Coordinates of C-alpha atoms in Angstrom, one line a residue:
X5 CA 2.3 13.4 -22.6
X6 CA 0.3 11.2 -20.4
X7 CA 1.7 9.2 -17.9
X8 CA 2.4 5.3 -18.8
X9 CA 0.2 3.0 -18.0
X10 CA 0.6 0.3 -15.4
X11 CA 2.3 -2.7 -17.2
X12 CA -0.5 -5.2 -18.1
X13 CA -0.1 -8.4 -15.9
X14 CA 2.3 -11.1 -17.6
X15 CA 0.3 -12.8 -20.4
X16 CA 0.1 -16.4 -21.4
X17 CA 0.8 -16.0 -25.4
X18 CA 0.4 -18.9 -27.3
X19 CA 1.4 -18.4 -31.2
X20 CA -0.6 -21.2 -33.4
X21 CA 1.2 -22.2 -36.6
X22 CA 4.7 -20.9 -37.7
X23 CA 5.7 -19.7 -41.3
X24 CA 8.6 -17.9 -42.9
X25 CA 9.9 -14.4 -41.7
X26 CA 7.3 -15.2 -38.6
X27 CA 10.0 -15.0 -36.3
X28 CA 11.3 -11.5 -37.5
X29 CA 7.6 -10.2 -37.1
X30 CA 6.4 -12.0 -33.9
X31 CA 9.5 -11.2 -31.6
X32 CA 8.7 -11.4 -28.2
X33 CA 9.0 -7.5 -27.8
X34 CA 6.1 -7.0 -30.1
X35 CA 4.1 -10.4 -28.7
X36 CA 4.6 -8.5 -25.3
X37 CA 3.2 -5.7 -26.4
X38 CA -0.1 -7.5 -28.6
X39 CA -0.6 -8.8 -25.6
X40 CA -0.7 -5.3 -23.1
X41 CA -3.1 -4.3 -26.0
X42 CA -5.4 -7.3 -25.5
X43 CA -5.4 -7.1 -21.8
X44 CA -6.1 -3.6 -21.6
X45 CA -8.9 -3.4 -24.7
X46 CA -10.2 -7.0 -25.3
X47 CA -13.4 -6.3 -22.1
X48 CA -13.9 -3.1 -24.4
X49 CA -13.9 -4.8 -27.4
X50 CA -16.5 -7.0 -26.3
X51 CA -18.9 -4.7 -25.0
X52 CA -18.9 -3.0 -28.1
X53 CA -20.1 -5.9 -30.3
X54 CA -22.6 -6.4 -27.6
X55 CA -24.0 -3.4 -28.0
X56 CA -23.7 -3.8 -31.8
X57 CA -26.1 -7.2 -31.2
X58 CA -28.4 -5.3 -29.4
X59 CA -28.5 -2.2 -31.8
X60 CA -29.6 -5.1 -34.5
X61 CA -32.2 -6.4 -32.5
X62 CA -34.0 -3.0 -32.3
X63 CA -33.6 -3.2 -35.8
X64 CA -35.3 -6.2 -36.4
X65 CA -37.9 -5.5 -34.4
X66 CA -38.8 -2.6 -36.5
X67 CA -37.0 0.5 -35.4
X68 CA -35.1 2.7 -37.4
X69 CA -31.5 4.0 -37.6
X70 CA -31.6 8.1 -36.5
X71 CA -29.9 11.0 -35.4
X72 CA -29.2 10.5 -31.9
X73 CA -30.6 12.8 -29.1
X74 CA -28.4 12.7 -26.3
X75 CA -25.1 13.8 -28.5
X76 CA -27.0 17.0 -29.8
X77 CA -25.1 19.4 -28.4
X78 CA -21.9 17.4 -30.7
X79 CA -23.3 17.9 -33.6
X80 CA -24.7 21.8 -32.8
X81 CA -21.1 22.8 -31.6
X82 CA -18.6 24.8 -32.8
X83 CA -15.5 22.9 -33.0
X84 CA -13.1 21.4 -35.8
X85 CA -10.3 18.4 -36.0
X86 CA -6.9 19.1 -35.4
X87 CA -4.7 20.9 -38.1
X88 CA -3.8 18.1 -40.9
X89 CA -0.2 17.1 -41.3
X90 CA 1.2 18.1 -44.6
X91 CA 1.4 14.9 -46.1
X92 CA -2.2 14.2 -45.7
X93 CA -3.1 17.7 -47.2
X94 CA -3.5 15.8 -51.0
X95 CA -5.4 12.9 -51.8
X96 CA -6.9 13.4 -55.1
X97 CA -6.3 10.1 -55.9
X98 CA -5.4 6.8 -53.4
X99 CA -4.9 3.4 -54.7
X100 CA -6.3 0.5 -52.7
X101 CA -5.1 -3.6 -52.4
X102 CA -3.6 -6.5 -50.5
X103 CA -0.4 -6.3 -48.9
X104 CA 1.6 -8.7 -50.7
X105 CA 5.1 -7.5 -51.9
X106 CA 4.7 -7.0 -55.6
X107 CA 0.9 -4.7 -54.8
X108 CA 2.7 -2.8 -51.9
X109 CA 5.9 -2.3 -54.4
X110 CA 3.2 -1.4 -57.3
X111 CA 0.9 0.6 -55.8
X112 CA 3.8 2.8 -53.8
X113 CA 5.4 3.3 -57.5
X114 CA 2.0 3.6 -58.8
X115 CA 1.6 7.6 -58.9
X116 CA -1.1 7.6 -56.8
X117 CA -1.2 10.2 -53.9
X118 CA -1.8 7.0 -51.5
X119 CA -1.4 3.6 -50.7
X120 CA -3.9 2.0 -48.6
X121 CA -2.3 -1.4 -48.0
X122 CA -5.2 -3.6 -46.8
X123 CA -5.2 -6.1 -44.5
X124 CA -9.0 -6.2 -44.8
X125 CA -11.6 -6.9 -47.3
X126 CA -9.3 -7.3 -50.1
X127 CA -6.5 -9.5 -47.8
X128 CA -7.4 -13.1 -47.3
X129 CA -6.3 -13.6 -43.7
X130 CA -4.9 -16.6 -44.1
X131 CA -1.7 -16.9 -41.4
X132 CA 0.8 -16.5 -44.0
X133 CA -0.3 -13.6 -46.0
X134 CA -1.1 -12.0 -42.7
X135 CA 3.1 -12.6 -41.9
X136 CA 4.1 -12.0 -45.6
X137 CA 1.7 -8.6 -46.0
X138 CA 3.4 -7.6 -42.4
X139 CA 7.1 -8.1 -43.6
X140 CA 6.5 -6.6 -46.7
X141 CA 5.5 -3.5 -45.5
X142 CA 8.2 -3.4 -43.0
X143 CA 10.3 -3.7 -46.0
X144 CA 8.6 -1.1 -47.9
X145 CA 8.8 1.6 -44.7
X146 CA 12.7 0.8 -45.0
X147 CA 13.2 1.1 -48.3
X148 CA 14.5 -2.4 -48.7
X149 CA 11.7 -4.5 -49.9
X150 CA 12.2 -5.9 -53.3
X151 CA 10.7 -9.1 -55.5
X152 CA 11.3 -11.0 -57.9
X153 CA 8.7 -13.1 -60.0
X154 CA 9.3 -16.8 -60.4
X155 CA 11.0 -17.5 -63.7
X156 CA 13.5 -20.1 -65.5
X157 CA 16.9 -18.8 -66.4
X158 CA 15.8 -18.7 -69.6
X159 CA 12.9 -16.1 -68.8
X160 CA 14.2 -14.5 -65.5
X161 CA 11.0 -13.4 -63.7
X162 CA 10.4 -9.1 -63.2
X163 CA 12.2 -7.6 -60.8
X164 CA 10.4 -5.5 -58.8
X165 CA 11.9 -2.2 -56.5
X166 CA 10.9 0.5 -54.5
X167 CA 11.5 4.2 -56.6
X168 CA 13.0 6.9 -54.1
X169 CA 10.9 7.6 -51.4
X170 CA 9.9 11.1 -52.5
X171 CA 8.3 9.5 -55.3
X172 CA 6.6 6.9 -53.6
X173 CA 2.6 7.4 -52.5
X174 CA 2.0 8.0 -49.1
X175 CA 1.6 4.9 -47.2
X176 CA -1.9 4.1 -44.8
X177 CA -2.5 0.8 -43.3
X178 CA -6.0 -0.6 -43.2
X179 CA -6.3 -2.9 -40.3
X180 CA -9.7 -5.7 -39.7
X181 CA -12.9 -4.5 -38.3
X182 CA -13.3 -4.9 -34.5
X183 CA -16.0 -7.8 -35.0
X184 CA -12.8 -10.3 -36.4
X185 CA -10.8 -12.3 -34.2
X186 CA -6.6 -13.4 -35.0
X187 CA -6.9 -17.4 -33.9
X188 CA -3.1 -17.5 -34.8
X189 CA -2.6 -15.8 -31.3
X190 CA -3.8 -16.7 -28.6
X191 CA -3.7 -14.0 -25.3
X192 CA -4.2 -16.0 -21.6
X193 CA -6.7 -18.2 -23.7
X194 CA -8.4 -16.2 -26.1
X195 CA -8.2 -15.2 -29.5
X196 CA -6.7 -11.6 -30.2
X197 CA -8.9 -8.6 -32.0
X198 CA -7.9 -8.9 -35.5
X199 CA -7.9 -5.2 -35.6
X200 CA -5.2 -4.7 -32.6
X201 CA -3.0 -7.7 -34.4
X202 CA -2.3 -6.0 -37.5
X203 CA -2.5 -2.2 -36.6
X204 CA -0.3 -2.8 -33.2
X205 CA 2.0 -5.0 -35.3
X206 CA 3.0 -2.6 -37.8
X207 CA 2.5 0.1 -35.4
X208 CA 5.3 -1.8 -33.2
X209 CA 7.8 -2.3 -36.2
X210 CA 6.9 0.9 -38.1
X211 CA 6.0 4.2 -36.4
X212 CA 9.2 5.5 -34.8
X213 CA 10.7 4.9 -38.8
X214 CA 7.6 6.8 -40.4
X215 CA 7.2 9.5 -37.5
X216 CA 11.1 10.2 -38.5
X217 CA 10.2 10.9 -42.3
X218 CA 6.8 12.7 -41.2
X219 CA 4.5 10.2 -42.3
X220 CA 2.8 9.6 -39.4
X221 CA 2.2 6.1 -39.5
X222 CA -1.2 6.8 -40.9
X223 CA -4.4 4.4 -40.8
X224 CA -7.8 3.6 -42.7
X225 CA -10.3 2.2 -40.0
X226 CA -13.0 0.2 -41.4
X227 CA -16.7 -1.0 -40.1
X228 CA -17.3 1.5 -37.2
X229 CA -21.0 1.8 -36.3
X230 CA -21.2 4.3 -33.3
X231 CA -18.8 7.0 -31.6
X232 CA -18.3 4.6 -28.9
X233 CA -16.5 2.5 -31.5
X234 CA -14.5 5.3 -32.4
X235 CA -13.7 6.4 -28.8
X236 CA -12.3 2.7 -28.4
X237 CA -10.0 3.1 -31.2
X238 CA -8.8 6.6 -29.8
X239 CA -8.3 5.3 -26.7
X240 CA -6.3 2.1 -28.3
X241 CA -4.4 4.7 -30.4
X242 CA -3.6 7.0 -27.1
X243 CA -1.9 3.5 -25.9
X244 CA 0.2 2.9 -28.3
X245 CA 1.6 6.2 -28.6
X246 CA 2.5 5.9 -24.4
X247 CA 3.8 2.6 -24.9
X248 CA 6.0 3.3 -27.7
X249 CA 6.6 7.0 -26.8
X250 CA 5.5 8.9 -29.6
X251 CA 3.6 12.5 -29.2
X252 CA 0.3 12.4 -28.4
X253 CA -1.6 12.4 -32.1
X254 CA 1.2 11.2 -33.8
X255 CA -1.1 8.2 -35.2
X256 CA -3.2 10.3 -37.6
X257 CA -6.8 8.2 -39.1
X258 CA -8.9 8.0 -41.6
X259 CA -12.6 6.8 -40.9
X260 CA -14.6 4.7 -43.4
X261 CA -18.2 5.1 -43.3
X262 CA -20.1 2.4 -44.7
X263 CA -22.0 1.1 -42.3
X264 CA -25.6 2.7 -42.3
X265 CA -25.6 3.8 -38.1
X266 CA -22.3 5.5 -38.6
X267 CA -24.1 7.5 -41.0
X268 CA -25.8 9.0 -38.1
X269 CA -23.2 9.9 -36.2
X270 CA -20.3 10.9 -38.5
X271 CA -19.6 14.7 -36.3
X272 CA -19.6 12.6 -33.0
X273 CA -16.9 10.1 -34.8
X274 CA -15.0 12.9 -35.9
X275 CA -15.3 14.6 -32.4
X276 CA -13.9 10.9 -30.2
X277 CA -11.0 11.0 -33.0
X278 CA -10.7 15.1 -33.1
X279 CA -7.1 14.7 -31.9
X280 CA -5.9 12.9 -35.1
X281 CA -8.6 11.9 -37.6
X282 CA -8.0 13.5 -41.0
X283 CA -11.2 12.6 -42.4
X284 CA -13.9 10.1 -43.8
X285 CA -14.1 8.0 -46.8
X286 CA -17.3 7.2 -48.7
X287 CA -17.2 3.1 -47.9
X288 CA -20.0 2.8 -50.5
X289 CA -20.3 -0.9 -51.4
X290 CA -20.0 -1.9 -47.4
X291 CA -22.6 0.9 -46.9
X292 CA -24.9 -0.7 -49.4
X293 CA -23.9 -4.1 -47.4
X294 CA -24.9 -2.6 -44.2
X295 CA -28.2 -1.2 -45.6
X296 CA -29.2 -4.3 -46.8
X297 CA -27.7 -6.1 -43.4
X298 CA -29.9 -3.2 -40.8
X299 CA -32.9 -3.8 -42.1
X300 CA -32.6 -7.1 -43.0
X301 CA -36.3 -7.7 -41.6
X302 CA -37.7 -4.8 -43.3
X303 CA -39.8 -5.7 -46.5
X304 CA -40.0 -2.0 -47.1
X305 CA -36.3 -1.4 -47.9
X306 CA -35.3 -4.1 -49.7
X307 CA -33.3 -3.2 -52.6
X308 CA -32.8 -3.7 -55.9
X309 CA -30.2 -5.9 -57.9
X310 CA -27.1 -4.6 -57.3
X311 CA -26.2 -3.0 -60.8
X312 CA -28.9 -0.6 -59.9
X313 CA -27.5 0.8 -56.8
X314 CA -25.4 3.2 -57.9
X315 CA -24.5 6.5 -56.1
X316 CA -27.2 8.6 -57.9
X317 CA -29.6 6.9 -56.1
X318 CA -31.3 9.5 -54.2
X319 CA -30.4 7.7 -50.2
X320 CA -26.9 7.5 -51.7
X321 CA -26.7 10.6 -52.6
X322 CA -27.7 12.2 -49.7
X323 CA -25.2 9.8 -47.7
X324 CA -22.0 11.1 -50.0
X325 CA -23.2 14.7 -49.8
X326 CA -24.0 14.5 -45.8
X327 CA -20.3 13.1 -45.5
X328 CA -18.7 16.3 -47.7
X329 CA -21.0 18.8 -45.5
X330 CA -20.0 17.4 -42.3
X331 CA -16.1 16.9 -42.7
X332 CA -15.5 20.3 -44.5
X333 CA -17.8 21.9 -41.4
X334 CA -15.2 20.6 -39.5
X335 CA -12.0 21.0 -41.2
X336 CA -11.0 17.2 -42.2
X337 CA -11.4 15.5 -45.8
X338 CA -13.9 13.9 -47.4
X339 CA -12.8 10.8 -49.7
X340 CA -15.0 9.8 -52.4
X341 CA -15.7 6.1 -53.3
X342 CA -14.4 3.0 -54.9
X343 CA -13.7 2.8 -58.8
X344 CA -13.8 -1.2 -59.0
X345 CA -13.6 -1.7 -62.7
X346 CA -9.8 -2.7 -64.5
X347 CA -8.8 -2.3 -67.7
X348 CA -10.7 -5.0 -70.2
X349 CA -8.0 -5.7 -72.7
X350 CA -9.0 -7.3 -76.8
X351 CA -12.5 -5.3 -76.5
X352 CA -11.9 -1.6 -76.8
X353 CA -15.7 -1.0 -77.1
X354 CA -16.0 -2.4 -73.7
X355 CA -13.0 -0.8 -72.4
X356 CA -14.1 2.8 -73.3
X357 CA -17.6 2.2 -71.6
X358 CA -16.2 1.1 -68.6
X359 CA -13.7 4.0 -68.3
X360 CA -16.9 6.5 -69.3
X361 CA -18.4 4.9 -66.2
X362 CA -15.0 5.5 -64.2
X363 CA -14.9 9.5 -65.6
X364 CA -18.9 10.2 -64.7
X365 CA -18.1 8.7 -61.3
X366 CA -15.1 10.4 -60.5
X367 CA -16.1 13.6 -62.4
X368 CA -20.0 13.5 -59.7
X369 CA -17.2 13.3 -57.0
X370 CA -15.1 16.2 -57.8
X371 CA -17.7 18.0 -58.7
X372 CA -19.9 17.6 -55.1
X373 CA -17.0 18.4 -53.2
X374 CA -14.5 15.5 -52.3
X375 CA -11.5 15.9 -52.2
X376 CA -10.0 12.8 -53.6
X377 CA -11.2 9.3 -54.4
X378 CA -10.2 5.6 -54.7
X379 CA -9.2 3.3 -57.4
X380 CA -8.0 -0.3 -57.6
X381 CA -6.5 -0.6 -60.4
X382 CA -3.3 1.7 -61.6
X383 CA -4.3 1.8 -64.9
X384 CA -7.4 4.0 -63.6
X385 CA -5.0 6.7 -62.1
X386 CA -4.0 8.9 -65.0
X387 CA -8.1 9.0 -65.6
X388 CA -8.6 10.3 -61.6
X389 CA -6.1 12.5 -61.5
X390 CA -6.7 14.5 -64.6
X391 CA -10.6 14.5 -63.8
X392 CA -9.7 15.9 -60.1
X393 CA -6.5 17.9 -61.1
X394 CA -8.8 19.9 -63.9
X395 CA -11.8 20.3 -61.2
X396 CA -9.9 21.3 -58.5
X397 CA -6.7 23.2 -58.6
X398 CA -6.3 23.2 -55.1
X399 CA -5.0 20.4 -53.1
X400 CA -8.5 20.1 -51.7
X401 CA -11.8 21.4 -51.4
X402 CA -12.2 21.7 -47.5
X403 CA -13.2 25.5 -48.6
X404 CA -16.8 23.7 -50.2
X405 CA -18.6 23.6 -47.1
X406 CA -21.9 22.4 -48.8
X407 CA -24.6 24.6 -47.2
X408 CA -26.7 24.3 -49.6
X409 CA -27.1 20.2 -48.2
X410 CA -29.8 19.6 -46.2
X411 CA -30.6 15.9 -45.3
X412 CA -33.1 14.2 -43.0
X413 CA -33.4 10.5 -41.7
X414 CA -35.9 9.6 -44.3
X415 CA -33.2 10.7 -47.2
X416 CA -30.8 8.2 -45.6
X417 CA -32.9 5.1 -45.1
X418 CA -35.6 5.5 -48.4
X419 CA -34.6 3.1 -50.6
X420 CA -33.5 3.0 -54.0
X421 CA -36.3 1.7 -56.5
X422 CA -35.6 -0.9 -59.1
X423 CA -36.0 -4.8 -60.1
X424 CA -34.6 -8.2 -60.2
X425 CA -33.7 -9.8 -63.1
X426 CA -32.6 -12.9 -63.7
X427 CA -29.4 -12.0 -64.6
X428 CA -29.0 -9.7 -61.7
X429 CA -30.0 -12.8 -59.3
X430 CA -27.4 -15.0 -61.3
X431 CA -25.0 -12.5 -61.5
X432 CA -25.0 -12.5 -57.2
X433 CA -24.4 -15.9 -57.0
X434 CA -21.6 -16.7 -59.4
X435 CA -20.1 -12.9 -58.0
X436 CA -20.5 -14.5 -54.2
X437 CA -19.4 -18.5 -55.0
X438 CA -16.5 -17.2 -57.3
X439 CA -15.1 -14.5 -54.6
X440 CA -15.5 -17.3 -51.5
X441 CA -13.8 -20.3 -53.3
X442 CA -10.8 -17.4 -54.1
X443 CA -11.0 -16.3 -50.4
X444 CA -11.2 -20.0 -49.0
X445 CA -8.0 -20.4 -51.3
X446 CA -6.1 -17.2 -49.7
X447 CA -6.5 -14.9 -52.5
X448 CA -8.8 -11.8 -50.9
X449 CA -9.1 -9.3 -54.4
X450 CA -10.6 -11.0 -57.5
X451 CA -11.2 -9.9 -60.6
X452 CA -14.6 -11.0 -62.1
X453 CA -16.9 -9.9 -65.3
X454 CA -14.1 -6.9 -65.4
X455 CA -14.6 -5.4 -61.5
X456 CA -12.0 -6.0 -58.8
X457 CA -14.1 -7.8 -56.4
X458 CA -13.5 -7.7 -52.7
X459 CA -15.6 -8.8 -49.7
X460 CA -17.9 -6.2 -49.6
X461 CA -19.1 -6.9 -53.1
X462 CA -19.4 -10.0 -52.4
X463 CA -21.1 -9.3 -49.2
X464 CA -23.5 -7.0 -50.9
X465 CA -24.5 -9.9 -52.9
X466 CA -24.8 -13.0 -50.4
X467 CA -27.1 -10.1 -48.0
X468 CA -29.1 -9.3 -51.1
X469 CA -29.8 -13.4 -52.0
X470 CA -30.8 -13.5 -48.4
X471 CA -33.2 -10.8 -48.4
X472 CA -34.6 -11.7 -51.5
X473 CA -35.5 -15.1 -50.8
X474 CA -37.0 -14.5 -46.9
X475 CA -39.0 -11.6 -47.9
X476 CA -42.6 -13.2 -49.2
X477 CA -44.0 -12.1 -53.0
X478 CA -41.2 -11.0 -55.0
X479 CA -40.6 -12.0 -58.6
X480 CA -37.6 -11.6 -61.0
X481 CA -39.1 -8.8 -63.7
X482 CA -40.5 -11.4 -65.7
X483 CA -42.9 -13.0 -63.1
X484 CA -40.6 -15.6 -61.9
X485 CA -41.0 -16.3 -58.2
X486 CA -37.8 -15.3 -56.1
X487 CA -37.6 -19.0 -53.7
X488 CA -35.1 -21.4 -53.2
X489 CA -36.1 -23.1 -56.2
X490 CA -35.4 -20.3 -58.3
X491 CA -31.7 -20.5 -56.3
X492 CA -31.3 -24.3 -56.8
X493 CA -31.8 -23.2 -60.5
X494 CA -28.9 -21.1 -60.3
X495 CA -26.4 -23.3 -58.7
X496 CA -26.6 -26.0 -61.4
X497 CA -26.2 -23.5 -64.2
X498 CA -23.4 -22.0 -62.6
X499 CA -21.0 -24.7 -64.1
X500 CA -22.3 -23.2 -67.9
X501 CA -21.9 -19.7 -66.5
X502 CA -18.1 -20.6 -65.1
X503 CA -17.2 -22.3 -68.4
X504 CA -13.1 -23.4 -68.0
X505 CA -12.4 -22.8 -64.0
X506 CA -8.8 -24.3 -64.7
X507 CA -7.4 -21.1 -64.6
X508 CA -10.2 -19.5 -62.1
X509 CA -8.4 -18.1 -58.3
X510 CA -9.7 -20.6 -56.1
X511 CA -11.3 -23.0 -58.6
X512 CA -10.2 -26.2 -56.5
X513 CA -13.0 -24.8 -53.7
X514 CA -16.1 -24.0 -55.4
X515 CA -18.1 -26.9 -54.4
X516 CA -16.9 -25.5 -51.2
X517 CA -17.8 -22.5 -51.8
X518 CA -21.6 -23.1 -52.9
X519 CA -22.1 -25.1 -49.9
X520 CA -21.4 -22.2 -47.8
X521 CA -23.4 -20.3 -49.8
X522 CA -26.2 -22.9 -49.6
X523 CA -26.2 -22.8 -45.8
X524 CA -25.9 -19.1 -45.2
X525 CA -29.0 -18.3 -47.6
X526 CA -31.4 -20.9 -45.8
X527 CA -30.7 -20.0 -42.4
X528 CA -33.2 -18.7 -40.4
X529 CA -30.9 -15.6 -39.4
X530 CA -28.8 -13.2 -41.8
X531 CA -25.5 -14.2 -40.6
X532 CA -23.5 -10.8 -40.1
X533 CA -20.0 -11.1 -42.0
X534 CA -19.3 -13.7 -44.9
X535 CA -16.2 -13.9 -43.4
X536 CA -17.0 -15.1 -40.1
X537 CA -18.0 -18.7 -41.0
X538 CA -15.6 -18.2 -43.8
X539 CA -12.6 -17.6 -41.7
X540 CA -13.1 -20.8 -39.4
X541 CA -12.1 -22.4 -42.9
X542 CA -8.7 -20.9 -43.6
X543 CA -5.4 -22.4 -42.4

């Protein structure tokens, strides 16, 4: 093991609000240690959304995302991850959600293979769910968490319990992107990464307990765009193992890919994280996001409505099957995508065509080579697993190595060809009002028109009204000019479209919620993450 680090110099940690069980979390053994993490990694931090910025600008100026040059030899080399532990070896299917107690007790029960418990596009970061989502899963690691529903003593609400831990998923803990900041805590004057807040945290609580019962602690990192990014998380990961003293690789990852530069450089991110990463994940709807966010200037690639972006397209394609060649080349997994849709109760003609659209999805998946692939819903697992349990025996399919995939730069940025309709242009801005005014109101995972909606849905459909309406001569498919009066249009027949919001998550911020909207579609500049402007609302 490396040598400890020189203790970071004492911090002045200010803690902004105070809620239940905050106390038990924020101790001032683990603020002590948020704030050596801070001190040593905020000055990275920074420079690596700098150089995101300046990335952008090349962007919009016209250039284009490619392979990169000077990490050739990377990609050309003969090399492969570490061995993955045995826990990590099947993932046919994983469940995905928020981190309050009655999802984390749900979802480890669930039958899923695992649990990512999400802190990020599907958690509201509101200070208390932040606290609650970090004490349940404290709970859950222990064995002790339980809930109980409210009720009346007439009608006792469900109890809800952990089953034995045998029979529980395995748990993986999604952390917030580097580009977020934790106001709630405050390091010598400045906000704390929202990323080192909740991984550190329940790394702090958490990892000797899971590295006892070999299960790791293991983690889902989300909205990496370069190597350099991934290098910082290694290095941050490297840390915490000194600091705590675990063995070097005992934190094992998992890298998202849905930005559109990562795409480019998916063997150099497996090569910073080659000491623990056990593989990538097909982020598709944040790629999409990203797509539309990198060339936000390009009036060549804008896209279609979203409806019409689905993974057959050929540039999404060629992004899945690019992932499966260049994690099985290297010995680590390749997770497929996102099934958002939930069950549709009192219409089984509509149920069974949204399950068809769950079984082609999952059964293009299996069948191209991943080895396992996401759901939200538990109700969808029974459907994954036998799909993936009938198409591949094995635990995985790291023997598919996909030489038969040959993609170029042009296969990863053409895009996808397709129209606007009205209802598609509609649909974005009741999806995007609907999913803020629930997010404003802490609640992070919606369910609308029948999909599980999370931020990068919604962000998929705030980029796509921007695009649309600063990019001069389109038209809906039936000749309608896309402008802002063809937007103004849609925000006074949303109350028709809404109907009864009585009952709606979030329905006391709407009006809120369009004005957000409003702004962020008429500015000048494609503002990078809904949830930036959004956050300095919460709490």
């Amino acid at each position: 093991m490396s040598a400890v680090m020189a203790q970071p110099q004492q911090a002045d940690i200010e803690v902004i609000g105070r809620v239940e069980g905050q106390s038990e979390v924020l101790t001032p053994a683990a603020l002590q240690f948020l704030a050596g993490l801070h001190q040593r990694f905020e000055p990275q931090r920074q420079a690596r959304l700098k150089a995101r910025r300046e990335r952008q600008s090349f962007f919009d100026g016209g250039g284009l995302t490619d392979f990169r040059e000077d990490t050739r030899a990377i990609r050309t080399g003969d090399w492969k991850v570490a061995p993955l532990p045995q826990a990590l070896l099947d993932r046919r299917v994983e469940i995905t959600g928020p981190v309050d107690p009655k999802m984390v007790i749900n979802a480890l029960n669930s039958g899923a293979k695992v649990y990512m418990a999400d802190f990020e596009d599907s958690t509201s970061p509101t200070w208390p769910n932040l606290i609650a989502g970090q004490r349940a899963l404290i709970g859950a690691v222990r064995g002790t968490l339980e809930f109980t529903a409210p009720g009346t003593p007439e009608h006792p609400g469900k109890h809800y319990a952990l089953r034995p831990f045998e029979e529980q998923a395995v748990l993986m803990v999604r952390p917030r992107g580097w580009h977020l900041d934790e106001k709630h805590l405050r390091v010598d004057g400045t906000p704390i990464s929202g990323s080192l807040f909740d991984l550190g945290l329940f790394a702090f609580h958490n990892a000797h307990v899971l590295a006892g019962k070999d299960r790791g602690p293991y983690f889902y990192i989300p909205k990496l765009q370069s190597m350099e990014e991934a290098q910082l998380w290694n290095d941050v990961l490297d840390d915490i193992e000194r600091e705590l003293g675990l063995p070097s690789g005992q934190l094992k990852v998992t890298v998202l890919i849905e930005t559109l530069p990562a795409v480019f450089e998916m063997d150099e991110i497996l090569h910073a994280l080659r000491t623990r990463i056990a593989g990538l994940n097909c982020g598709r709807w944040d790629y999409v996001f990203s797509y539309i966010k990198t060339f936000r200037s390009h009036r060549d690639k804008v896209l279609p409505e979203r409806a019409q972006v689905t993974m057959t397209q050929p540039f999404l394609k060629a992004y899945s099957e690019l992932l499966i060649q260049t994690c099985h080349k290297r010995g680590a997994h390749a997770m497929g995508g996102m099934a958002a849709q939930i069950p549709i109760s009192g219409d089984e003609e509509a149920n069974e065509a949204a399950l068809a659209k769950v079984r082609a999805d999952k059964l293009r998946e299996v069948t191209a080579g991943h080895d396992g692939t996401w759901v939200a819903h538990p109700a969808l697992i029974p459907l994954a697993m036998q799909i993936f349990d009938e198409r591949m025996p094995t635990p995985n399919q790291r023997h598919v190595l996909r030489e038969d995939v040959w993609v170029t730069r042009d296969d990863l940025i053409k895009p996808s060809l397709g129209t606007i309709s009205r209802a598609g242009f509609e649909n974005n801005v009741e999806v995007c009002v609907r999913y803020l005014a629930a997010w404003l109101d802490g609640n992070g995972c919606v369910p609308i028109h029948w999909l599980m909606e999370d931020a990068a849905t919604a962000e998929i459909a705030r980029t796509q009204l921007w695009q649309w309406l600063h990019s001069e001569g389109l038209h809906l498919d039936d000749g309608t000019p896309v402008d802002f009066a063809l937007l103004e249009r849609a925000f006074l027949n949303l109350p028709s479209r809404l109907g009864d919001t009585s009952r709606m998550p979030g329905a006391s911020r709407i009006n809120e919620a369009i004005g957000v909207l409003d702004r962020l579609t008429h500015a000048d500049t494609l503002e990078d993450f809904l949830t930036l402007p959004g956050y300095a609302r919460l709490d």
